[in-house]
Amino acid sequence: RGQYRVVVIGSGNWGSVAAKLIASNTIKQPIFYDEVWMWVYEETLHTGEKLSEVINQTNENVKYLPGIKLGNNVIADPDLENAVKEANMLVFVTPHQFVAGICKRLVGKIRPGTEAISLIKGMEVKMEGPFMISKLITDMLGINCCVLMGANIANEIAVEKFSEATVGYRQDKEVAQRWARLFSTPYFLVSIVQDVEGVELCGTLKNVVAIAAGLVDGLDMGNNTKAAIMRIGLREMRAFSKLLFSSVRDSTFFESCGVADLITTCLGGRNRKVSEAFARSGGKRSFDELEAELLQGQKLQGVSTAKEVYEVLSHRGWQGLFPLFTTVHEICIGQLPPSAIVEYSEHTPNFS
Ligand code: NAD
Ligand code: 13P
């Protein structure tokens, strides 16, 4: 019993829900060790208490997922090295900007034979080119890394409303099936596809489209315009993914990680919400300020992803091919007004 021990690295909104999902399965399936460790980036709450201590006392993440019991077999641990010490299944789920720092601290601390999965939507741009987060984890820690992406607004899954997700894997189907087993519940259906880059790029790039959709909402442009922006965005997502990785499959865009995640994020996500407020302020208030005010410690991924995508586009001379991605970044940095989002949609190039 307990061949596999799981640690969740991250305890934000989605991290906490992931721990809850996983813990509901480890307790039922003998191949997994019952207890699920959850690394908490420690912070002091306004009451003066430590977040990790309050999670262990109340079984709730009072800051990032209030009102939801995580399961008594979830153990919050603020000590990263201690949290991973016994684990052989690592679930990475932090905002993407923190992953490289976390991996640096984990070098040499991972058990042999460990597998990882990333639930993180984002990428890093280095001198050598764009790096997907799963690749960063693989390169820094020398371990295989699958990804799990999908139409997964965490607060909805927390209250067990039905949704789907996609696991992307490189080669080892059995490992992907084990991850699917760890996450699947009757209200959370997980499929596996052999297209790790395609799945991860879907999850990453839809956050840029969500910023565009939020701008349309803030400009009161209506549903048809928003649908047009989503369609153009999806087309740029596919074209960009295929230019970076020729192995990316068209069918991946029809999985939960593709069109479904794009829709849910453009309707109900945090990127959309903050971007709407930005457009309503006429571009006068910054995304950073609005993020802090509206999300209370939760993090946006779309603005930094737009910048990362822009760096790739300008470095490769592809800006003309991706008017929506380019425009989103230029609006975010104040170079163009929010209204530019629709003006630029008119001359979308034909990728076919
Ligand atoms: P979050 O945005 O709710 O919370 C931010 C987290 O970052 C907190 O846990 C905070 O403690 C932590 N943090 C702050 N500073 C840090 C630092 N210096 N080092 C390490 N951690 C630090 O987090 P989330 O919603 O769990 O998002 C994690 C990933 O999951 C993101 O890539 C996001 O796109 C993705 N995701 C989120 C949702 C969702 O609905 N929330 C759904 C699917 C995927
Ligand atoms: P937001 O970060 O915009 O809330 O999107 C959440 C998400 O990725 C849903 O699948």
CSV table of C-alpha atoms and ligand atoms in Angstrom, one decimal:
chain,number,residue,atom,x,y,z
A,1,ARG,CA,0.0,0.0,0.0
A,2,GLY,CA,1.1,3.6,-0.7
A,3,GLN,CA,3.5,3.0,-3.5
A,4,TYR,CA,3.1,6.6,-4.6
A,5,ARG,CA,3.4,9.7,-2.4
A,6,VAL,CA,2.1,13.0,-3.7
A,7,VAL,CA,3.1,16.5,-2.9
A,8,VAL,CA,1.3,19.6,-4.3
A,9,ILE,CA,3.8,22.4,-4.8
A,10,GLY,CA,1.7,25.5,-4.5
A,11,SER,CA,-1.4,26.4,-2.4
A,12,GLY,CA,-3.2,29.3,-4.2
A,13,ASN,CA,-6.7,29.1,-5.5
A,14,TRP,CA,-6.1,26.2,-8.0
A,15,GLY,CA,-3.4,24.6,-5.9
A,16,SER,CA,-5.8,24.2,-3.0
A,17,VAL,CA,-8.5,22.7,-5.2
A,18,ALA,CA,-6.0,20.4,-6.8
A,19,ALA,CA,-5.0,19.2,-3.3
A,20,LYS,CA,-8.6,18.6,-2.4
A,21,LEU,CA,-9.3,16.6,-5.6
A,22,ILE,CA,-6.1,14.5,-5.1
A,23,ALA,CA,-6.7,13.9,-1.4
A,24,SER,CA,-10.2,12.6,-2.2
A,25,ASN,CA,-8.6,9.9,-4.4
A,26,THR,CA,-5.5,9.0,-2.5
A,27,ILE,CA,-7.6,8.0,0.5
A,28,LYS,CA,-9.6,5.6,-1.8
A,29,GLN,CA,-6.9,4.1,-4.0
A,30,PRO,CA,-4.4,1.8,-2.3
A,31,ILE,CA,-1.6,2.6,-4.7
A,32,PHE,CA,-1.3,6.1,-3.3
A,33,TYR,CA,-0.2,7.0,0.2
A,34,ASP,CA,-3.2,8.6,2.0
A,35,GLU,CA,-1.6,11.8,3.1
A,36,VAL,CA,-1.0,14.6,0.5
A,37,TRP,CA,1.6,17.2,1.3
A,38,MET,CA,0.9,20.7,0.2
A,39,TRP,CA,3.8,23.2,0.1
A,40,VAL,CA,2.6,26.6,1.3
A,41,TYR,CA,4.4,29.8,0.4
A,42,GLU,CA,4.2,31.1,3.9
A,43,GLU,CA,2.6,34.3,4.7
A,44,THR,CA,1.3,36.1,7.8
A,45,LEU,CA,-2.5,36.7,7.8
A,46,HIS,CA,-4.0,40.0,9.0
A,47,THR,CA,-4.8,38.2,12.3
A,48,GLY,CA,-1.1,37.7,12.8
A,49,GLU,CA,-1.3,33.9,12.3
A,50,LYS,CA,0.7,31.9,9.8
A,51,LEU,CA,-1.3,30.7,6.8
A,52,SER,CA,0.1,27.1,6.9
A,53,GLU,CA,-0.8,26.8,10.6
A,54,VAL,CA,-4.3,28.0,10.0
A,55,ILE,CA,-4.7,25.5,7.1
A,56,ASN,CA,-3.7,22.6,9.3
A,57,GLN,CA,-5.9,23.8,12.2
A,58,THR,CA,-9.1,24.5,10.1
A,59,ASN,CA,-8.5,22.2,7.1
A,60,GLU,CA,-9.2,25.3,4.9
A,61,ASN,CA,-7.1,27.6,2.9
A,62,VAL,CA,-8.7,30.7,4.5
A,63,LYS,CA,-6.9,33.1,2.2
A,64,TYR,CA,-7.1,31.5,-1.3
A,65,LEU,CA,-10.0,29.1,-1.0
A,66,PRO,CA,-12.2,30.1,2.0
A,67,GLY,CA,-15.2,28.0,3.0
A,68,ILE,CA,-13.9,24.7,1.4
A,69,LYS,CA,-12.6,21.8,3.5
A,70,LEU,CA,-9.5,20.3,1.8
A,71,GLY,CA,-9.8,16.8,3.4
A,72,ASN,CA,-8.2,15.7,6.6
A,73,ASN,CA,-5.4,14.0,4.7
A,74,VAL,CA,-4.0,17.2,3.3
A,75,ILE,CA,-1.0,18.4,5.3
A,76,ALA,CA,0.2,22.0,4.7
A,77,ASP,CA,4.0,22.4,5.0
A,78,PRO,CA,5.8,25.8,4.6
A,79,ASP,CA,9.2,23.9,4.3
A,80,LEU,CA,9.6,23.1,0.6
A,81,GLU,CA,12.5,20.6,1.1
A,82,ASN,CA,10.6,18.8,3.8
A,83,ALA,CA,7.4,18.7,1.8
A,84,VAL,CA,9.1,17.0,-1.2
A,85,LYS,CA,11.4,14.7,0.8
A,86,GLU,CA,9.3,11.5,0.7
A,87,ALA,CA,7.3,12.2,-2.5
A,88,ASN,CA,7.7,10.5,-5.8
A,89,MET,CA,4.8,12.4,-7.5
A,90,LEU,CA,5.2,16.1,-7.7
A,91,VAL,CA,2.3,18.4,-8.7
A,92,PHE,CA,3.5,21.9,-9.7
A,93,VAL,CA,0.8,24.5,-9.3
A,94,THR,CA,2.2,28.0,-8.6
A,95,PRO,CA,2.0,31.1,-10.7
A,96,HIS,CA,4.5,30.6,-13.5
A,97,GLN,CA,6.9,33.4,-12.5
A,98,PHE,CA,7.9,31.5,-9.4
A,99,VAL,CA,8.7,28.1,-10.8
A,100,ALA,CA,12.3,28.6,-11.8
A,101,GLY,CA,13.1,29.8,-8.2
A,102,ILE,CA,11.3,26.8,-6.7
A,103,CYS,CA,13.1,24.3,-9.0
A,104,LYS,CA,16.5,25.9,-8.1
A,105,ARG,CA,15.8,25.1,-4.4
A,106,LEU,CA,14.8,21.5,-5.3
A,107,VAL,CA,17.9,20.6,-7.3
A,108,GLY,CA,19.4,17.5,-5.7
A,109,LYS,CA,16.5,17.1,-3.3
A,110,ILE,CA,14.3,14.8,-5.4
A,111,ARG,CA,13.9,11.1,-4.9
A,112,PRO,CA,15.1,8.9,-7.9
A,113,GLY,CA,12.2,7.8,-10.1
A,114,THR,CA,10.1,10.8,-9.3
A,115,GLU,CA,7.5,11.9,-11.8
A,116,ALA,CA,6.1,15.5,-12.1
A,117,ILE,CA,3.0,17.2,-13.6
A,118,SER,CA,2.5,20.9,-14.2
A,119,LEU,CA,-0.9,22.6,-13.8
A,120,ILE,CA,0.8,25.9,-14.5
A,121,LYS,CA,-0.4,28.1,-17.3
A,122,GLY,CA,2.5,30.2,-18.6
A,123,MET,CA,6.0,30.1,-20.1
A,124,GLU,CA,9.4,31.5,-19.7
A,125,VAL,CA,11.4,33.3,-22.3
A,126,LYS,CA,15.2,32.8,-22.1
A,127,MET,CA,18.0,33.8,-24.4
A,128,GLU,CA,17.8,30.4,-26.1
A,129,GLY,CA,14.1,30.9,-26.8
A,130,PRO,CA,10.7,30.1,-25.2
A,131,PHE,CA,10.6,27.5,-22.5
A,132,MET,CA,7.4,25.7,-21.5
A,133,ILE,CA,7.2,25.3,-17.8
A,134,SER,CA,7.1,21.5,-18.0
A,135,LYS,CA,10.4,21.7,-19.9
A,136,LEU,CA,11.9,24.0,-17.3
A,137,ILE,CA,11.0,21.4,-14.6
A,138,THR,CA,12.4,18.6,-16.7
A,139,ASP,CA,15.7,20.4,-17.4
A,140,MET,CA,16.2,21.8,-14.0
A,141,LEU,CA,15.3,18.6,-12.0
A,142,GLY,CA,16.0,15.9,-14.5
A,143,ILE,CA,12.6,14.4,-14.2
A,144,ASN,CA,9.8,13.6,-16.7
A,145,CYS,CA,6.9,16.2,-16.5
A,146,CYS,CA,3.4,15.8,-17.9
A,147,VAL,CA,0.9,18.7,-17.9
A,148,LEU,CA,-2.8,19.0,-16.8
A,149,MET,CA,-4.8,21.8,-18.4
A,150,GLY,CA,-8.5,22.3,-19.0
A,151,ALA,CA,-11.6,24.4,-18.5
A,152,ASN,CA,-11.0,24.5,-14.8
A,153,ILE,CA,-12.1,27.6,-12.9
A,154,ALA,CA,-11.0,26.5,-9.5
A,155,ASN,CA,-13.9,27.9,-7.5
A,156,GLU,CA,-16.3,25.9,-9.5
A,157,ILE,CA,-14.4,22.6,-9.1
A,158,ALA,CA,-14.1,23.3,-5.4
A,159,VAL,CA,-17.9,23.0,-5.1
A,160,GLU,CA,-17.8,19.9,-7.3
A,161,LYS,CA,-19.5,21.2,-10.4
A,162,PHE,CA,-18.8,19.0,-13.4
A,163,SER,CA,-15.8,19.7,-15.6
A,164,GLU,CA,-13.2,18.1,-17.8
A,165,ALA,CA,-9.4,18.3,-18.1
A,166,THR,CA,-6.7,17.1,-20.4
A,167,VAL,CA,-3.4,15.5,-19.4
A,168,GLY,CA,-0.7,15.9,-22.0
A,169,TYR,CA,2.2,13.4,-22.0
A,170,ARG,CA,5.3,12.9,-24.1
A,171,GLN,CA,5.9,9.1,-24.2
A,172,ASP,CA,5.0,7.2,-21.2
A,173,LYS,CA,1.2,6.4,-21.5
A,174,GLU,CA,1.2,4.5,-18.2
A,175,VAL,CA,2.5,7.4,-16.3
A,176,ALA,CA,-0.2,9.7,-17.9
A,177,GLN,CA,-2.9,7.2,-16.9
A,178,ARG,CA,-1.6,7.2,-13.3
A,179,TRP,CA,-1.9,11.0,-13.3
A,180,ALA,CA,-5.4,10.8,-14.7
A,181,ARG,CA,-6.3,8.3,-12.0
A,182,LEU,CA,-5.0,10.6,-9.3
A,183,PHE,CA,-7.1,13.5,-10.5
A,184,SER,CA,-10.3,11.9,-11.9
A,185,THR,CA,-13.5,12.0,-9.9
A,186,PRO,CA,-17.1,11.7,-11.1
A,187,TYR,CA,-17.3,15.5,-11.4
A,188,PHE,CA,-13.8,15.9,-12.9
A,189,LEU,CA,-13.2,13.8,-16.0
A,190,VAL,CA,-9.6,13.6,-17.3
A,191,SER,CA,-8.5,12.5,-20.8
A,192,ILE,CA,-5.0,11.9,-21.8
A,193,VAL,CA,-3.4,13.0,-25.1
A,194,GLN,CA,0.1,12.5,-26.4
A,195,ASP,CA,0.9,16.2,-27.1
A,196,VAL,CA,2.5,17.8,-24.1
A,197,GLU,CA,3.4,21.0,-25.9
A,198,GLY,CA,0.0,21.4,-27.5
A,199,VAL,CA,-1.8,21.0,-24.2
A,200,GLU,CA,0.5,23.3,-22.4
A,201,LEU,CA,0.5,26.0,-25.1
A,202,CYS,CA,-3.4,25.9,-25.1
A,203,GLY,CA,-3.5,26.6,-21.4
A,204,THR,CA,-0.8,29.3,-21.6
A,205,LEU,CA,-2.0,31.2,-24.6
A,206,LYS,CA,-5.7,31.3,-23.8
A,207,ASN,CA,-4.8,33.7,-21.0
A,208,VAL,CA,-3.7,36.3,-23.6
A,209,VAL,CA,-7.0,35.9,-25.4
A,210,ALA,CA,-8.8,36.3,-22.1
A,211,ILE,CA,-7.1,39.7,-21.6
A,212,ALA,CA,-8.5,40.6,-25.1
A,213,ALA,CA,-12.0,39.3,-24.2
A,214,GLY,CA,-11.9,41.4,-21.0
A,215,LEU,CA,-11.1,44.5,-22.9
A,216,VAL,CA,-14.1,43.9,-25.2
A,217,ASP,CA,-16.3,43.5,-22.1
A,218,GLY,CA,-14.9,46.8,-20.6
A,219,LEU,CA,-15.6,48.6,-23.9
A,220,ASP,CA,-19.2,47.2,-23.9
A,221,MET,CA,-18.7,45.8,-27.4
A,222,GLY,CA,-21.2,42.9,-27.0
A,223,ASN,CA,-21.2,39.2,-27.6
A,224,ASN,CA,-20.5,39.1,-31.3
A,225,THR,CA,-17.3,41.1,-30.9
A,226,LYS,CA,-16.2,38.9,-28.0
A,227,ALA,CA,-16.9,35.8,-30.0
A,228,ALA,CA,-14.9,37.2,-33.0
A,229,ILE,CA,-12.0,38.0,-30.7
A,230,MET,CA,-12.1,34.5,-29.2
A,231,ARG,CA,-12.1,33.0,-32.7
A,232,ILE,CA,-9.2,35.1,-33.9
A,233,GLY,CA,-7.4,34.3,-30.6
A,234,LEU,CA,-7.9,30.6,-31.0
A,235,ARG,CA,-6.5,30.8,-34.6
A,236,GLU,CA,-3.4,32.6,-33.3
A,237,MET,CA,-3.1,30.1,-30.5
A,238,ARG,CA,-3.0,27.2,-33.0
A,239,ALA,CA,-0.7,29.0,-35.4
A,240,PHE,CA,1.8,30.1,-32.7
A,241,SER,CA,1.8,26.6,-31.2
A,242,LYS,CA,2.5,24.9,-34.5
A,243,LEU,CA,5.2,27.4,-35.5
A,244,LEU,CA,7.0,26.6,-32.2
A,245,PHE,CA,6.4,22.9,-32.2
A,246,SER,CA,5.5,21.2,-35.5
A,247,SER,CA,4.4,18.1,-33.5
A,248,VAL,CA,1.3,20.0,-32.1
A,249,ARG,CA,-1.9,18.3,-33.2
A,250,ASP,CA,-5.1,20.1,-34.4
A,251,SER,CA,-7.2,17.7,-32.4
A,252,THR,CA,-5.7,19.0,-29.1
A,253,PHE,CA,-7.5,22.3,-29.6
A,254,PHE,CA,-10.8,20.5,-29.4
A,255,GLU,CA,-10.0,18.9,-26.0
A,256,SER,CA,-10.9,20.6,-22.7
A,257,CYS,CA,-7.5,22.3,-22.7
A,258,GLY,CA,-8.3,24.0,-26.0
A,259,VAL,CA,-11.5,25.5,-27.0
A,260,ALA,CA,-13.3,24.7,-23.6
A,261,ASP,CA,-10.7,26.5,-21.5
A,262,LEU,CA,-10.7,29.4,-23.9
A,263,ILE,CA,-14.4,29.8,-23.5
A,264,THR,CA,-14.6,29.5,-19.7
A,265,THR,CA,-11.6,31.8,-19.1
A,266,CYS,CA,-13.1,34.4,-21.5
A,267,LEU,CA,-16.4,34.2,-19.7
A,268,GLY,CA,-15.5,33.8,-16.1
A,269,GLY,CA,-11.8,34.0,-15.4
A,270,ARG,CA,-9.6,36.4,-13.4
A,271,ASN,CA,-7.6,37.6,-16.5
A,272,ARG,CA,-10.9,38.7,-18.1
A,273,LYS,CA,-12.1,40.4,-14.9
A,274,VAL,CA,-9.0,42.5,-14.4
A,275,SER,CA,-8.8,43.4,-18.0
A,276,GLU,CA,-12.4,44.6,-18.1
A,277,ALA,CA,-11.6,46.9,-15.2
A,278,PHE,CA,-8.5,48.1,-17.0
A,279,ALA,CA,-10.6,49.0,-20.1
A,280,ARG,CA,-13.2,50.7,-17.9
A,281,SER,CA,-10.5,52.9,-16.4
A,282,GLY,CA,-9.6,53.9,-20.0
A,283,GLY,CA,-6.2,52.3,-19.5
A,284,LYS,CA,-5.4,54.8,-16.8
A,285,ARG,CA,-5.0,52.3,-13.9
A,286,SER,CA,-2.3,49.7,-14.2
A,287,PHE,CA,-2.8,46.0,-14.3
A,288,ASP,CA,-0.6,45.5,-11.2
A,289,GLU,CA,-2.8,47.9,-9.2
A,290,LEU,CA,-6.0,46.3,-10.4
A,291,GLU,CA,-4.7,42.8,-9.8
A,292,ALA,CA,-3.9,43.7,-6.2
A,293,GLU,CA,-7.2,45.3,-5.6
A,294,LEU,CA,-9.5,42.8,-7.3
A,295,LEU,CA,-7.7,39.5,-6.7
A,296,GLN,CA,-6.4,40.0,-3.1
A,297,GLY,CA,-3.1,38.0,-3.5
A,298,GLN,CA,-4.2,35.8,-6.4
A,299,LYS,CA,-2.1,36.3,-9.6
A,300,LEU,CA,-2.8,37.0,-13.2
A,301,GLN,CA,-0.9,35.1,-15.8
A,302,GLY,CA,-2.1,36.8,-19.0
A,303,VAL,CA,-0.3,40.1,-18.9
A,304,SER,CA,3.2,38.5,-18.3
A,305,THR,CA,2.4,35.8,-20.9
A,306,ALA,CA,1.5,38.5,-23.4
A,307,LYS,CA,4.9,40.0,-22.8
A,308,GLU,CA,6.6,36.7,-23.2
A,309,VAL,CA,4.8,35.9,-26.4
A,310,TYR,CA,5.6,39.4,-27.7
A,311,GLU,CA,9.3,38.8,-27.0
A,312,VAL,CA,9.2,35.6,-29.1
A,313,LEU,CA,7.2,37.3,-31.9
A,314,SER,CA,9.6,40.3,-32.1
A,315,HIS,CA,12.7,38.1,-31.9
A,316,ARG,CA,11.5,35.9,-34.8
A,317,GLY,CA,9.9,38.7,-36.9
A,318,TRP,CA,6.4,37.2,-36.5
A,319,GLN,CA,4.5,40.2,-35.2
A,320,GLY,CA,2.7,40.8,-38.4
A,321,LEU,CA,1.3,37.3,-38.3
A,322,PHE,CA,-0.2,37.7,-34.8
A,323,PRO,CA,-2.0,41.0,-34.6
A,324,LEU,CA,-4.1,40.0,-31.6
A,325,PHE,CA,-1.3,38.7,-29.4
A,326,THR,CA,0.8,41.8,-30.4
A,327,THR,CA,-2.0,44.2,-29.7
A,328,VAL,CA,-2.8,42.8,-26.3
A,329,HIS,CA,0.8,43.4,-25.2
A,330,GLU,CA,0.9,46.9,-26.6
A,331,ILE,CA,-2.3,47.7,-24.8
A,332,CYS,CA,-1.1,46.2,-21.5
A,333,ILE,CA,2.0,48.4,-21.6
A,334,GLY,CA,0.0,51.6,-22.5
A,335,GLN,CA,1.4,51.9,-26.0
A,336,LEU,CA,-2.1,51.5,-27.5
A,337,PRO,CA,-5.5,52.4,-26.1
A,338,PRO,CA,-7.9,49.5,-25.1
A,339,SER,CA,-10.0,50.2,-28.2
A,340,ALA,CA,-7.2,49.0,-30.4
A,341,ILE,CA,-8.1,45.4,-29.7
A,342,VAL,CA,-11.0,45.5,-32.2
A,343,GLU,CA,-9.4,47.8,-34.8
A,344,TYR,CA,-6.6,45.2,-35.2
A,345,SER,CA,-8.8,42.2,-35.6
A,346,GLU,CA,-9.9,43.4,-39.1
A,347,HIS,CA,-6.6,42.4,-40.8
A,348,THR,CA,-6.0,39.0,-39.4
A,349,PRO,CA,-3.8,37.1,-41.8
A,350,ASN,CA,-4.9,33.8,-43.2
A,351,PHE,CA,-2.8,31.0,-41.7
A,352,SER,CA,-4.2,28.2,-43.8
B,1,NAD,P1,-3.3,32.1,-7.1
B,1,NAD,O1,-3.2,33.1,-8.2
B,1,NAD,O2,-4.6,31.9,-6.5
B,1,NAD,O3,-2.3,32.4,-5.9
B,1,NAD,C1,-1.1,33.0,-5.9
B,1,NAD,C2,-0.1,32.0,-5.2
B,1,NAD,O4,1.2,32.5,-5.4
B,1,NAD,C3,-0.4,31.9,-3.7
B,1,NAD,O5,-0.4,30.6,-3.3
B,1,NAD,C4,0.8,32.7,-3.1
B,1,NAD,O6,1.1,32.2,-1.8
B,1,NAD,C5,1.9,32.3,-4.1
B,1,NAD,N1,3.0,33.2,-4.1
B,1,NAD,C6,3.1,34.5,-3.9
B,1,NAD,N2,4.4,34.9,-4.0
B,1,NAD,C7,5.1,33.8,-4.1
B,1,NAD,C8,6.5,33.6,-4.3
B,1,NAD,N3,7.4,34.6,-4.2
B,1,NAD,N4,7.0,32.3,-4.5
B,1,NAD,C9,6.1,31.3,-4.5
B,1,NAD,N5,4.7,31.4,-4.4
B,1,NAD,C10,4.3,32.7,-4.2
B,1,NAD,O7,-2.7,30.7,-7.6
B,1,NAD,P2,-3.4,29.5,-8.4
B,1,NAD,O8,-4.8,30.0,-8.9
B,1,NAD,O9,-3.3,28.3,-7.7
B,1,NAD,O10,-2.6,29.5,-9.8
B,1,NAD,C11,-1.5,28.7,-10.0
B,1,NAD,C12,-1.4,28.3,-11.5
B,1,NAD,O11,-2.6,27.6,-11.8
B,1,NAD,C13,-1.4,29.4,-12.5
B,1,NAD,O12,-0.5,29.1,-13.5
B,1,NAD,C14,-2.8,29.5,-13.0
B,1,NAD,O13,-2.9,30.0,-14.4
B,1,NAD,C15,-3.2,28.1,-13.0
B,1,NAD,N6,-4.7,27.8,-12.9
B,1,NAD,C16,-5.5,28.5,-12.1
B,1,NAD,C17,-6.8,28.3,-12.1
B,1,NAD,C18,-7.8,29.0,-11.2
B,1,NAD,O14,-9.0,29.0,-11.5
B,1,NAD,N7,-7.3,29.6,-10.2
B,1,NAD,C19,-7.3,27.3,-12.9
B,1,NAD,C20,-6.5,26.6,-13.8
B,1,NAD,C21,-5.1,26.9,-13.8
B,2,13P,P1,-7.9,32.8,-14.9
B,2,13P,O1,-6.5,32.7,-14.3
B,2,13P,O2,-8.1,33.8,-15.9
B,2,13P,O3,-8.9,32.9,-13.7
B,2,13P,O4,-8.2,31.4,-15.6
B,2,13P,C1,-8.4,30.3,-14.9
B,2,13P,C2,-8.2,29.1,-15.7
B,2,13P,O5,-7.2,28.8,-16.2
B,2,13P,C3,-9.5,28.3,-16.0
B,2,13P,O6,-9.2,27.1,-16.7
